[in-house]
Amino acid sequence: MSLLSGKRACVLGVANRWSIATAIARGLHAHGASLILTYEGERTRDEVEKLARELGNAPCTACDVTSDESIEALGTTIDATWGGLDILVHSLAFARKEELAGQYLATSRAGFALAMDISAYSLVALCRRCSPLFTPGASVMAMTYVGSSRAVRNYNVMGVAKAALEASVRYLAADLGPRGVRVNAISAGPIKTASARAVADFTKILGQVAATAPLQRNVTAEDVAGAAIFLASDLSSAVTGHVLFVDAGHNMVGIA
Ligand SMILES: NC(=O)c1ccc[n+]([C@@H]2O[C@H](COP(=O)([O-])OP(=O)(O)OC[C@H]3O[C@@H](n4cnc5c(N)ncnc54)[C@H](O)[C@@H]3O)[C@@H](O)[C@H]2O)c1
């Protein structure tokens, strides 16, 4: 029997083939999970539907996390399709490009609110809607970055949003734990995706990590998917409220 057979997973955050969510969806499918994929809007719909066809004709539905109605509709779709949910993957974030360059000091009120809403609050709203659907042993995971706890040049407001996301993971783990539902985060090293490219000088970050990480390389979306499969499976049955680094060890280096 496969590691995830019988498990039903909803994956948010596929935009294209480079998305971390794409590798996670592929990994969950390969280990036997059934999938529902979501797309943010019409711009990404074709890519998501293409992936869904490859992964056992998984159902696809729109979910823009800035809209309560859209989150409600996703919950209704999951309920109508399966009547329960075992795995929820939150692999999405957004900040305005102008706020991912220069000084954090310059962050606007509107830009701060938008980054927080999409990148952090959405996890709370999704967990609340899915709460009645979660089965005992269900696993929720969100993607974060070390810019949450260290000042990473140009990461700025997204670092603050990731700090809120990680704190949310702990509070949600406390709320949902008594029902056997686990909530964790994966802190991925930098990976060249559309979102990452919005951060100014992103390729310099890639070079620095490869030069100083103990494993002397950058990570891949497939490395992250491996950790996601572990967190989705019963192998991690007592792991909750945790931030799991998948970064070739870079986060723990002091002076390289
Ligand atoms: N790439 C990296 O270096 C890296 C490192 C650590 C963490 N992460 C995190 O991984 C996650 C996935 O990012 P990625 O690197 O795969 O980039 P990506 O651009 O492929 O994915 C980002 C996703 O966010 C979705 N999104 C944005 N606004 C949305 C909204 N309003 N409603 C619904 N979806 C919305 C986009 O549609 C897209 O699918 C993000 O949380 C990101 O912060 C990325």
XYZ file of N, CA and C and ligand atoms in Angstrom:
812
model
N 0.845 -1.197 0.000
C 0.000 0.000 0.000
C 0.880 1.247 0.000
N 0.472 2.274 -0.756
C 1.269 3.498 -0.818
C 1.106 4.301 0.467
N 2.094 5.141 0.695
C 2.159 5.949 1.915
C 0.901 6.799 2.121
N 0.341 7.317 1.024
C -0.784 8.252 1.149
C -2.068 7.696 0.537
N -2.124 6.389 0.337
C -3.334 5.874 -0.323
C -4.547 6.062 0.578
N -5.643 6.465 -0.042
C -6.862 6.749 0.710
C -6.922 8.177 1.235
N -5.818 8.917 1.122
C -5.834 10.299 1.640
C -6.266 11.262 0.536
N -7.015 12.289 0.969
C -7.559 13.286 0.042
C -6.929 14.640 0.333
N -6.284 15.201 -0.696
C -5.476 16.414 -0.496
C -5.969 17.556 -1.370
N -6.081 18.730 -0.777
C -6.359 19.936 -1.550
C -5.073 20.763 -1.587
N -4.614 21.077 -2.790
C -3.352 21.809 -2.960
C -3.634 23.176 -3.577
N -3.291 24.224 -2.850
C -3.427 25.601 -3.357
C -2.049 26.152 -3.689
N -1.920 26.798 -4.848
C -0.665 27.495 -5.143
C 0.040 27.059 -6.410
N -0.614 26.224 -7.228
C -0.013 25.905 -8.530
C -0.235 27.100 -9.461
N 0.863 27.628 -10.022
C 0.745 28.670 -11.049
C 1.311 28.151 -12.366
N 2.393 27.397 -12.273
C 3.054 26.869 -13.473
C 3.941 25.696 -13.059
N 4.726 25.188 -14.026
C 5.472 23.956 -13.704
C 6.609 24.187 -12.720
N 6.988 25.443 -12.494
C 8.056 25.722 -11.532
C 7.543 25.887 -10.105
N 6.244 26.022 -9.943
C 5.674 26.257 -8.603
C 6.042 25.129 -7.645
N 6.315 25.502 -6.395
C 6.561 24.488 -5.366
C 5.320 23.586 -5.238
N 4.139 24.191 -5.359
C 2.892 23.405 -5.256
C 2.798 22.339 -6.339
N 3.370 22.593 -7.502
C 3.344 21.592 -8.579
C 4.126 20.347 -8.154
N 5.322 20.564 -7.609
C 6.130 19.420 -7.155
C 5.431 18.694 -6.010
N 4.805 19.458 -5.126
C 4.104 18.815 -3.999
C 2.912 17.994 -4.517
N 2.137 18.572 -5.438
C 0.985 17.837 -5.989
C 1.458 16.546 -6.662
N 2.533 16.650 -7.437
C 3.077 15.448 -8.094
C 3.501 14.406 -7.062
N 4.163 14.881 -6.006
C 4.657 13.960 -4.959
C 3.506 13.290 -4.223
N 2.493 14.061 -3.870
C 1.348 13.483 -3.146
C 0.648 12.442 -4.024
N 0.488 12.791 -5.315
C -0.159 11.860 -6.252
C 0.665 10.573 -6.393
N 1.973 10.742 -6.537
C 2.842 9.560 -6.713
C 2.748 8.616 -5.518
N 2.446 9.164 -4.346
C 2.345 8.321 -3.147
C 0.906 7.915 -2.846
N 0.014 8.144 -3.809
C -1.317 7.545 -3.701
C -2.437 8.455 -3.251
N -2.154 9.745 -3.013
C -3.234 10.638 -2.568
C -4.129 11.034 -3.742
N -5.399 11.290 -3.450
C -6.312 11.914 -4.421
C -6.195 13.419 -4.238
N -6.373 14.157 -5.342
C -6.125 15.599 -5.293
C -7.330 16.422 -5.726
N -7.440 17.616 -5.121
C -8.181 18.737 -5.701
C -7.155 19.855 -5.831
N -7.060 20.444 -7.026
C -6.134 21.560 -7.232
C -6.931 22.850 -7.369
N -6.339 23.947 -6.910
C -7.018 25.236 -7.094
C -6.158 26.160 -7.947
N -6.832 27.092 -8.625
C -6.124 28.144 -9.352
C -6.636 29.484 -8.864
N -5.705 30.456 -8.852
C -6.038 31.780 -8.317
C -7.083 32.492 -9.186
N -6.928 32.350 -10.515
C -7.843 33.033 -11.431
C -7.627 32.511 -12.842
N -8.263 33.144 -13.802
C -8.222 32.662 -15.189
C -6.791 32.609 -15.738
N -5.918 33.496 -15.237
C -4.539 33.578 -15.735
C -3.785 32.251 -15.534
N -4.113 31.549 -14.474
C -3.366 30.321 -14.171
C -4.206 29.053 -14.411
N -5.444 29.242 -14.799
C -6.363 28.104 -14.915
C -5.845 27.008 -15.863
N -5.378 27.403 -17.057
C -4.940 26.403 -18.047
C -3.812 25.523 -17.507
N -2.839 26.176 -16.861
C -1.690 25.419 -16.322
C -2.152 24.419 -15.263
N -3.061 24.867 -14.423
C -3.525 24.000 -13.333
C -4.336 22.834 -13.921
N -5.166 23.128 -14.907
C -5.969 22.053 -15.504
C -5.079 21.045 -16.234
N -4.008 21.556 -16.846
C -3.063 20.651 -17.525
C -2.424 19.696 -16.509
N -1.974 20.245 -15.404
C -1.365 19.410 -14.355
C -2.393 18.406 -13.819
N -3.611 18.882 -13.619
C -4.660 18.013 -13.057
C -4.916 16.805 -13.958
N -4.852 17.025 -15.281
C -5.066 15.904 -16.217
C -3.964 14.855 -16.041
N -2.729 15.348 -15.794
C -1.608 14.406 -15.597
C -1.740 13.634 -14.284
N -2.427 14.234 -13.331
C -2.488 13.631 -11.992
C -3.859 13.021 -11.741
N -4.216 12.083 -12.594
C -5.448 11.314 -12.393
C -6.715 12.113 -12.581
N -6.684 13.104 -13.502
C -7.868 13.946 -13.749
C -8.435 14.523 -12.455
N -7.543 15.124 -11.692
C -7.971 15.723 -10.418
C -8.941 16.875 -10.677
N -9.966 17.016 -9.846
C -10.847 18.181 -9.989
C -10.066 19.479 -9.736
N -10.444 20.523 -10.472
C -9.819 21.847 -10.289
C -10.916 22.839 -9.974
N -10.590 23.794 -9.137
C -11.577 24.838 -8.843
C -10.850 26.142 -8.543
N -11.532 27.255 -8.777
C -10.918 28.555 -8.507
C -10.904 28.820 -7.012
N -9.825 29.427 -6.527
C -9.842 29.954 -5.158
C -8.911 31.147 -5.080
N -9.504 32.325 -4.966
C -8.747 33.548 -4.705
C -8.885 33.815 -3.211
N -7.787 33.699 -2.482
C -7.885 33.733 -1.016
C -8.196 35.122 -0.455
N -8.230 36.145 -1.320
C -8.643 37.461 -0.811
C -10.168 37.537 -0.668
N -10.865 36.519 -1.168
C -12.332 36.544 -1.165
C -12.905 35.475 -0.230
N -13.693 35.904 0.751
C -14.341 34.947 1.659
C -15.268 34.010 0.886
N -15.938 34.572 -0.136
C -16.879 33.752 -0.920
C -16.123 32.648 -1.655
N -14.944 32.991 -2.153
C -14.142 32.025 -2.894
C -13.661 30.892 -1.969
N -13.268 31.249 -0.760
C -12.843 30.226 0.215
C -14.047 29.362 0.613
N -15.182 30.005 0.786
C -16.409 29.269 1.117
C -16.739 28.268 -0.007
N -16.612 28.740 -1.248
C -16.924 27.877 -2.393
C -15.964 26.697 -2.468
N -14.702 26.936 -2.134
C -13.743 25.816 -2.132
C -14.168 24.772 -1.096
N -14.538 25.245 0.087
C -14.993 24.316 1.130
C -16.194 23.505 0.655
N -17.111 24.168 -0.034
C -18.302 23.486 -0.541
C -17.917 22.429 -1.575
N -16.952 22.776 -2.437
C -16.496 21.818 -3.453
C -15.849 20.597 -2.801
N -14.996 20.838 -1.807
C -14.334 19.700 -1.133
C -15.391 18.826 -0.462
N -16.335 19.470 0.197
C -17.399 18.732 0.893
C -18.207 17.890 -0.094
N -18.577 18.524 -1.232
C -19.402 17.808 -2.227
C -18.613 16.682 -2.881
N -17.299 16.871 -3.061
C -16.481 15.862 -3.745
C -16.165 14.686 -2.820
N -15.741 14.998 -1.619
C -15.238 13.954 -0.718
C -15.973 13.855 0.619
N -16.536 14.954 1.078
C -17.154 14.964 2.411
C -16.153 14.987 3.555
N -14.870 15.136 3.247
C -13.832 15.195 4.283
C -12.513 15.584 3.645
N -11.523 15.894 4.465
C -10.222 16.314 3.935
C -9.104 15.831 4.857
N -8.070 15.233 4.249
C -6.958 14.696 5.030
C -5.703 15.564 4.952
N -5.543 16.307 3.850
C -4.304 17.074 3.628
C -4.667 18.413 3.004
N -4.175 19.501 3.612
C -4.373 20.842 3.028
C -2.991 21.469 2.835
N -2.670 21.805 1.587
C -1.362 22.403 1.283
C -1.562 23.861 0.886
N -0.999 24.758 1.678
C -1.054 26.214 1.436
C 0.320 26.592 0.898
N 0.390 26.841 -0.407
C 1.680 27.160 -1.028
C 1.509 28.428 -1.856
N 1.140 29.514 -1.185
C 0.843 30.758 -1.902
C 1.238 31.957 -1.064
N 1.533 33.030 -1.759
C 1.943 34.274 -1.101
C 1.904 35.377 -2.147
N 1.822 36.606 -1.675
C 1.910 37.734 -2.604
C 2.319 39.005 -1.869
N 3.202 39.761 -2.486
C 3.485 41.140 -2.070
C 3.767 41.933 -3.334
N 3.493 43.234 -3.289
C 3.765 44.065 -4.465
C 5.253 44.106 -4.739
N 5.582 44.063 -6.025
C 6.991 44.006 -6.436
C 7.787 45.190 -5.876
N 7.153 46.366 -5.847
C 7.906 47.543 -5.370
C 8.239 47.430 -3.891
N 7.543 46.525 -3.178
C 7.840 46.358 -1.756
C 8.792 45.181 -1.502
N 9.293 44.605 -2.581
C 10.290 43.529 -2.467
C 11.633 44.021 -2.990
N 11.881 45.302 -2.768
C 13.156 45.923 -3.173
C 13.371 47.138 -2.289
N 14.623 47.449 -2.043
C 14.929 48.651 -1.263
C 14.640 48.453 0.213
N 14.232 49.550 0.869
C 14.106 49.498 2.323
C 12.720 49.047 2.789
N 12.698 48.248 3.851
C 11.430 47.849 4.490
C 10.697 49.080 5.018
N 11.471 50.069 5.434
C 10.920 51.339 5.922
C 9.876 51.929 4.978
N 10.019 51.665 3.705
C 9.152 52.294 2.704
C 7.814 51.574 2.523
N 7.606 50.464 3.240
C 6.374 49.671 3.058
C 5.124 50.528 3.293
N 4.204 50.497 2.364
C 2.966 51.281 2.508
C 1.965 50.514 3.370
N 0.997 51.231 3.913
C -0.051 50.596 4.713
C -0.816 49.574 3.871
N -1.133 49.983 2.628
C -1.914 49.093 1.757
C -1.087 47.867 1.352
N 0.193 48.082 1.094
C 1.054 46.962 0.689
C 1.259 45.976 1.822
N 1.385 46.506 3.036
C 1.533 45.661 4.229
C 0.269 44.808 4.409
N -0.885 45.469 4.319
C -2.159 44.763 4.532
C -2.370 43.672 3.477
N -2.021 43.997 2.236
C -2.218 43.030 1.148
C -1.329 41.796 1.341
N -0.050 42.034 1.652
C 0.877 40.910 1.849
C 0.413 40.037 3.016
N -0.022 40.668 4.083
C -0.501 39.918 5.264
C -1.766 39.125 4.941
N -2.673 39.768 4.213
C -3.955 39.138 3.911
C -3.742 37.868 3.087
N -3.009 38.016 1.977
C -2.840 36.868 1.068
C -1.886 35.834 1.659
N -0.795 36.286 2.263
C 0.284 35.356 2.621
C 0.118 34.740 4.008
N -0.609 35.407 4.897
C -0.731 34.886 6.268
C -2.195 34.624 6.651
N -3.044 35.644 6.548
C -4.428 35.461 7.003
C -5.134 34.320 6.262
N -4.791 34.151 4.996
C -5.461 33.126 4.192
C -5.382 31.742 4.837
N -4.292 31.458 5.531
C -4.175 30.134 6.167
C -5.231 29.977 7.254
N -5.470 31.048 8.004
C -6.472 31.011 9.070
C -7.861 30.788 8.460
N -8.167 31.569 7.426
C -9.495 31.487 6.797
C -9.723 30.103 6.184
N -8.685 29.564 5.541
C -8.829 28.241 4.919
C -9.012 27.160 5.984
N -8.234 27.252 7.052
C -8.358 26.243 8.120
C -9.735 26.316 8.771
N -10.253 27.536 8.952
C -11.582 27.669 9.570
C -12.645 27.018 8.677
N -12.563 27.300 7.368
C -13.578 26.722 6.466
C -13.452 25.196 6.392
N -12.220 24.726 6.423
C -12.008 23.271 6.282
C -12.139 22.540 7.608
N -12.204 23.278 8.699
C -12.212 22.644 10.018
C -13.254 21.522 10.149
N -14.516 21.738 9.727
C -15.487 20.636 9.869
C -15.194 19.453 8.947
N -14.331 19.697 7.951
C -14.031 18.624 6.980
C -12.815 17.797 7.391
N -11.937 18.400 8.231
C -10.702 17.694 8.591
C -11.011 16.388 9.322
N -10.337 15.329 8.904
C -10.474 14.040 9.579
C -9.459 13.987 10.733
N -9.674 13.139 11.724
C -8.631 12.964 12.743
C -7.364 12.460 12.040
N -6.233 13.070 12.334
C -4.986 12.704 11.641
C -4.728 13.562 10.418
N -5.621 14.520 10.127
C -5.415 15.390 8.964
C -4.171 16.251 9.160
N -3.587 16.658 8.041
C -2.337 17.419 8.079
C -2.458 18.665 7.213
N -2.123 19.812 7.819
C -2.122 21.090 7.110
C -0.678 21.550 7.027
N -0.285 22.077 5.861
C 1.084 22.626 5.794
C 1.111 23.901 4.970
N 2.029 24.805 5.372
C 2.196 26.081 4.678
C 3.676 26.271 4.379
N 3.966 27.049 3.340
C 5.359 27.266 2.924
C 5.871 28.593 3.475
N 7.047 28.547 4.103
C 7.617 29.766 4.649
C 9.077 29.901 4.245
N 9.708 30.962 4.744
C 11.100 31.260 4.370
C 11.803 31.894 5.571
N 13.095 31.701 5.657
C 13.881 32.161 6.814
C 13.851 33.686 6.994
N 13.408 34.397 5.965
C 13.211 35.844 6.094
C 12.186 36.212 7.165
N 11.496 35.209 7.724
C 10.559 35.431 8.836
C 11.286 35.796 10.116
N 12.482 35.258 10.288
C 13.176 35.445 11.563
C 14.522 36.138 11.398
N 14.953 36.360 10.171
C 16.192 37.098 9.914
C 15.913 38.148 8.858
N 16.630 39.247 8.946
C 16.442 40.309 7.955
C 17.170 39.919 6.670
N 16.420 39.579 5.654
C 16.984 39.202 4.355
C 16.766 40.368 3.395
N 17.832 40.894 2.860
C 17.733 42.075 2.004
C 16.672 41.892 0.918
N 15.811 42.884 0.765
C 14.737 42.943 -0.236
C 13.511 42.058 0.073
N 13.627 41.151 1.023
C 12.472 40.277 1.306
C 11.389 41.060 2.070
N 11.845 41.974 2.922
C 11.005 43.035 3.492
C 9.642 42.568 4.012
N 8.571 43.140 3.473
C 7.239 42.881 4.035
C 6.870 41.399 3.965
N 7.460 40.679 3.023
C 7.149 39.249 2.941
C 7.742 38.508 4.144
N 8.878 38.994 4.650
C 9.446 38.401 5.860
C 8.515 38.581 7.046
N 7.920 39.750 7.135
C 6.983 40.028 8.236
C 5.727 39.166 8.077
N 5.266 39.005 6.850
C 4.101 38.142 6.601
C 4.433 36.683 6.944
N 5.649 36.264 6.643
C 6.033 34.872 6.963
C 6.133 34.669 8.475
N 6.564 35.718 9.209
C 6.587 35.611 10.676
C 5.156 35.402 11.187
N 4.203 36.144 10.610
C 2.794 35.991 11.004
C 2.275 34.608 10.610
N 2.697 34.135 9.453
C 2.268 32.804 8.991
C 2.778 31.721 9.951
N 4.046 31.825 10.343
C 4.614 30.815 11.251
C 3.938 30.866 12.622
N 3.642 32.074 13.107
C 2.930 32.185 14.388
C 1.527 31.593 14.244
N 0.900 31.830 13.106
C -0.434 31.259 12.850
C -0.382 29.738 12.866
N 0.679 29.189 12.296
C 0.835 27.723 12.292
C 0.801 27.208 13.737
N 1.487 27.906 14.636
C 1.512 27.449 16.036
C 0.133 27.586 16.690
N -0.539 28.716 16.481
C -1.865 28.896 17.090
C -2.891 27.933 16.495
N -2.814 27.718 15.191
C -3.749 26.780 14.559
C -3.477 25.351 15.032
N -2.187 25.027 15.218
C -1.837 23.690 15.733
C -2.434 23.506 17.125
N -2.419 24.580 17.934
C -2.996 24.503 19.284
C -4.515 24.336 19.203
N -5.162 25.080 18.301
C -6.624 25.006 18.180
C -7.090 23.651 17.655
N -6.398 23.136 16.641
C -6.881 21.940 15.944
C -6.303 20.643 16.506
N -5.251 20.775 17.327
C -4.589 19.588 17.882
C -5.510 18.648 18.636
N -6.405 19.179 19.491
C -7.288 18.263 20.244
C -8.142 17.369 19.347
N -8.320 17.772 18.084
C -9.091 16.927 17.145
C -8.173 16.045 16.312
N -6.864 16.046 16.667
C -5.925 15.185 15.941
C -5.446 15.781 14.637
N -5.717 17.085 14.416
C -5.293 17.734 13.171
C -3.958 18.428 13.416
N -3.006 18.193 12.531
C -1.654 18.756 12.669
C -1.459 19.916 11.698
N -0.699 20.909 12.141
C -0.443 22.092 11.307
C 1.049 22.406 11.389
N 1.713 22.427 10.253
C 3.162 22.654 10.218
C 3.527 23.591 9.073
N 4.774 24.058 9.106
C 5.295 24.859 8.003
C 6.584 24.227 7.493
N 6.823 24.398 6.205
C 8.101 24.008 5.615
C 8.819 25.298 5.252
N 10.024 25.484 5.797
C 10.811 26.669 5.458
C 11.798 26.265 4.367
N 11.458 26.648 3.141
C 12.247 26.221 1.975
C 13.385 27.194 1.710
N 14.486 26.663 1.249
C 15.544 27.523 0.728
C 15.057 28.172 -0.561
N 15.794 29.159 -1.075
C 15.346 29.847 -2.286
C 15.310 28.925 -3.508
N 14.219 29.049 -4.263
C 14.003 28.251 -5.485
C 13.504 29.210 -6.560
N 14.027 29.095 -7.763
C 13.655 30.049 -8.816
C 12.231 29.786 -9.317
N 11.277 30.498 -8.763
C 9.879 30.419 -9.203
C 9.440 31.835 -9.567
N 8.224 31.963 -10.085
C 7.723 33.296 -10.462
C 7.703 34.228 -9.250
N 7.220 33.730 -8.115
C 7.159 34.578 -6.910
C 8.551 34.986 -6.464
N 9.478 34.037 -6.465
C 10.833 34.333 -5.986
C 11.492 35.397 -6.862
N 11.210 35.328 -8.159
C 11.838 36.281 -9.078
C 11.362 37.718 -8.842
N 10.261 37.867 -8.128
C 9.775 39.222 -7.818
C 10.655 39.905 -6.759
N 11.436 39.101 -6.020
C 12.326 39.669 -4.995
C 13.583 40.188 -5.686
N 13.917 41.462 -5.449
C 15.069 42.066 -6.120
C 16.340 41.276 -5.817
N 17.197 41.132 -6.815
C 18.494 40.444 -6.672
C 18.350 38.995 -6.214
N 17.255 38.349 -6.601
C 17.010 36.986 -6.125
C 18.151 36.032 -6.501
N 18.719 36.201 -7.695
C 19.763 35.242 -8.103
C 21.019 35.363 -7.233
N 21.236 36.552 -6.655
C 22.378 36.688 -5.728
C 22.151 35.836 -4.484
N 20.890 35.790 -4.032
C 20.567 34.971 -2.855
C 20.872 33.502 -3.165
N 20.486 33.055 -4.357
C 20.756 31.658 -4.749
C 22.249 31.356 -4.666
N 23.051 32.278 -5.170
C 24.498 32.090 -5.167
C 25.062 32.047 -3.761
N 24.570 32.917 -2.900
C 25.074 32.951 -1.508
C 24.738 31.674 -0.766
N 23.514 31.179 -0.982
C 23.109 29.950 -0.284
C 23.982 28.783 -0.740
N 24.156 28.649 -2.047
C 24.968 27.532 -2.549
C 26.397 27.618 -2.017
N 26.879 28.834 -1.811
C 28.266 29.000 -1.349
C 28.418 28.737 0.141
N 27.363 28.927 0.930
C 27.527 28.844 2.387
C 26.739 27.719 3.061
N 25.758 27.135 2.403
C 24.968 26.056 3.031
C 25.859 24.829 3.219
N 25.663 24.094 4.323
C 26.466 22.881 4.539
C 26.433 21.911 3.357
N 25.281 21.772 2.721
C 25.200 20.839 1.588
C 25.727 21.440 0.285
N 26.133 22.717 0.336
C 26.787 23.391 -0.800
C 25.986 23.325 -2.092
N 24.683 23.500 -1.942
C 23.821 23.541 -3.129
C 22.529 24.250 -2.777
N 21.767 24.603 -3.783
C 20.406 25.088 -3.572
C 19.461 23.900 -3.504
N 18.274 24.160 -2.986
C 17.293 23.081 -2.917
C 16.397 23.142 -4.151
N 15.681 22.064 -4.386
C 14.736 21.991 -5.503
C 13.315 21.883 -4.944
N 12.362 22.132 -5.804
C 10.960 21.969 -5.392
C 10.690 20.505 -5.017
N 11.449 19.599 -5.634
C 11.267 18.170 -5.307
C 11.795 17.876 -3.887
N 12.858 18.582 -3.472
C 13.319 18.436 -2.077
C 12.194 18.836 -1.115
N 11.524 19.934 -1.451
C 10.424 20.416 -0.599
C 9.270 19.410 -0.623
N 9.002 18.863 -1.800
C 7.914 17.887 -1.922
C 8.173 16.664 -1.044
N 9.424 16.261 -0.919
C 9.759 15.117 -0.060
C 9.325 15.378 1.377
N 9.623 16.586 1.861
C 9.215 16.937 3.230
C 7.697 17.028 3.330
N 7.065 17.521 2.264
C 5.601 17.644 2.261
C 4.942 16.259 2.339
N 5.521 15.294 1.638
C 4.979 13.922 1.670
C 5.083 13.366 3.093
N 6.224 13.617 3.718
C 6.415 13.185 5.117
C 5.362 13.828 6.023
N 5.199 15.155 5.898
C 4.240 15.852 6.773
C 2.799 15.428 6.483
N 2.521 15.078 5.231
C 1.162 14.656 4.866
C 0.862 13.246 5.378
N 1.907 12.470 5.585
C 1.719 11.045 5.900
C 1.634 10.810 7.408
N 1.266 9.588 7.760
C 1.198 9.232 9.179
C 2.591 9.050 9.781
N 3.642 9.106 8.960
C 5.011 9.035 9.510
C 5.289 10.220 10.428
N 4.571 11.328 10.210
C 4.775 12.531 11.033
C 3.630 12.704 12.033
N 3.060 11.583 12.481
C 1.817 11.635 13.273
C 1.924 12.427 14.578
N 3.130 12.635 15.101
C 3.254 13.411 16.347
C 3.977 14.741 16.116
N 4.047 15.183 14.863
C 4.732 16.445 14.546
C 3.684 17.512 14.270
N 3.639 18.535 15.113
C 2.713 19.644 14.838
C 3.248 20.958 15.410
N 2.831 22.059 14.809
C 3.289 23.382 15.238
C 4.755 23.615 14.923
N 5.275 22.876 13.968
C 6.716 22.862 13.706
C 7.057 23.582 12.395
N 8.241 24.187 12.376
C 8.768 24.733 11.117
C 9.936 23.835 10.694
N 9.752 23.121 9.606
C 10.753 22.163 9.128
C 11.590 22.823 8.029
N 12.871 22.989 8.273
C 13.736 23.630 7.281
C 14.149 22.633 6.202
N 13.902 23.027 4.957
C 14.370 22.253 3.799
C 15.211 23.238 3.005
N 16.440 23.451 3.468
C 17.247 24.566 2.946
C 18.732 24.212 2.845
N 19.021 22.924 2.748
C 20.412 22.456 2.661
C 21.217 22.880 3.891
N 20.506 23.202 4.981
C 21.167 23.551 6.242
C 21.515 25.020 6.382
N 21.144 25.824 5.423
C 21.609 27.224 5.400
C 21.207 28.018 6.632
N 20.007 27.739 7.186
C 19.503 28.561 8.300
C 20.366 28.499 9.544
N 21.120 27.432 9.728
C 21.840 27.300 11.008
C 23.288 27.771 10.935
N 23.704 28.223 9.774
C 25.099 28.664 9.636
C 25.262 30.049 10.248
N 26.273 30.233 11.083
C 26.575 31.541 11.636
C 27.488 32.266 10.675
N 28.779 32.011 10.786
C 29.730 32.600 9.835
C 30.288 31.462 9.000
N 30.086 31.546 7.711
C 30.539 30.456 6.832
C 32.016 30.650 6.520
N 10.507 30.048 -4.231
C 11.129 30.270 -3.091
O 12.319 30.627 -3.043
C 10.392 30.083 -1.783
C 11.120 29.890 -0.615
C 10.419 29.723 0.595
C 9.047 29.769 0.601
N 8.359 29.970 -0.559
C 6.903 30.025 -0.504
O 6.365 28.966 -1.272
C 5.035 29.295 -1.638
C 4.835 29.038 -3.120
O 5.576 29.963 -3.884
P 6.390 29.556 -5.198
O 7.808 29.941 -4.945
O 6.052 28.184 -5.626
O 5.871 30.626 -6.271
P 4.670 30.567 -7.322
O 4.645 31.953 -7.908
O 4.808 29.456 -8.262
O 3.395 30.332 -6.405
C 2.758 31.354 -5.708
C 1.285 31.056 -5.788
O 0.541 31.992 -5.019
C -0.711 32.104 -5.654
N -1.466 33.271 -5.180
C -1.053 34.562 -5.106
N -2.084 35.341 -4.733
C -3.157 34.513 -4.536
C -4.515 34.708 -4.155
N -5.001 35.927 -3.898
N -5.324 33.620 -4.073
C -4.866 32.393 -4.331
N -3.588 32.138 -4.709
C -2.754 33.191 -4.810
C -0.323 32.218 -7.120
O -1.413 31.974 -7.982
C 0.729 31.142 -7.228
O 0.155 29.916 -7.582
C 4.826 30.744 -1.192
O 4.233 30.767 0.082
C 6.259 31.250 -1.096
O 6.388 32.373 -0.243
C 9.008 30.118 -1.752
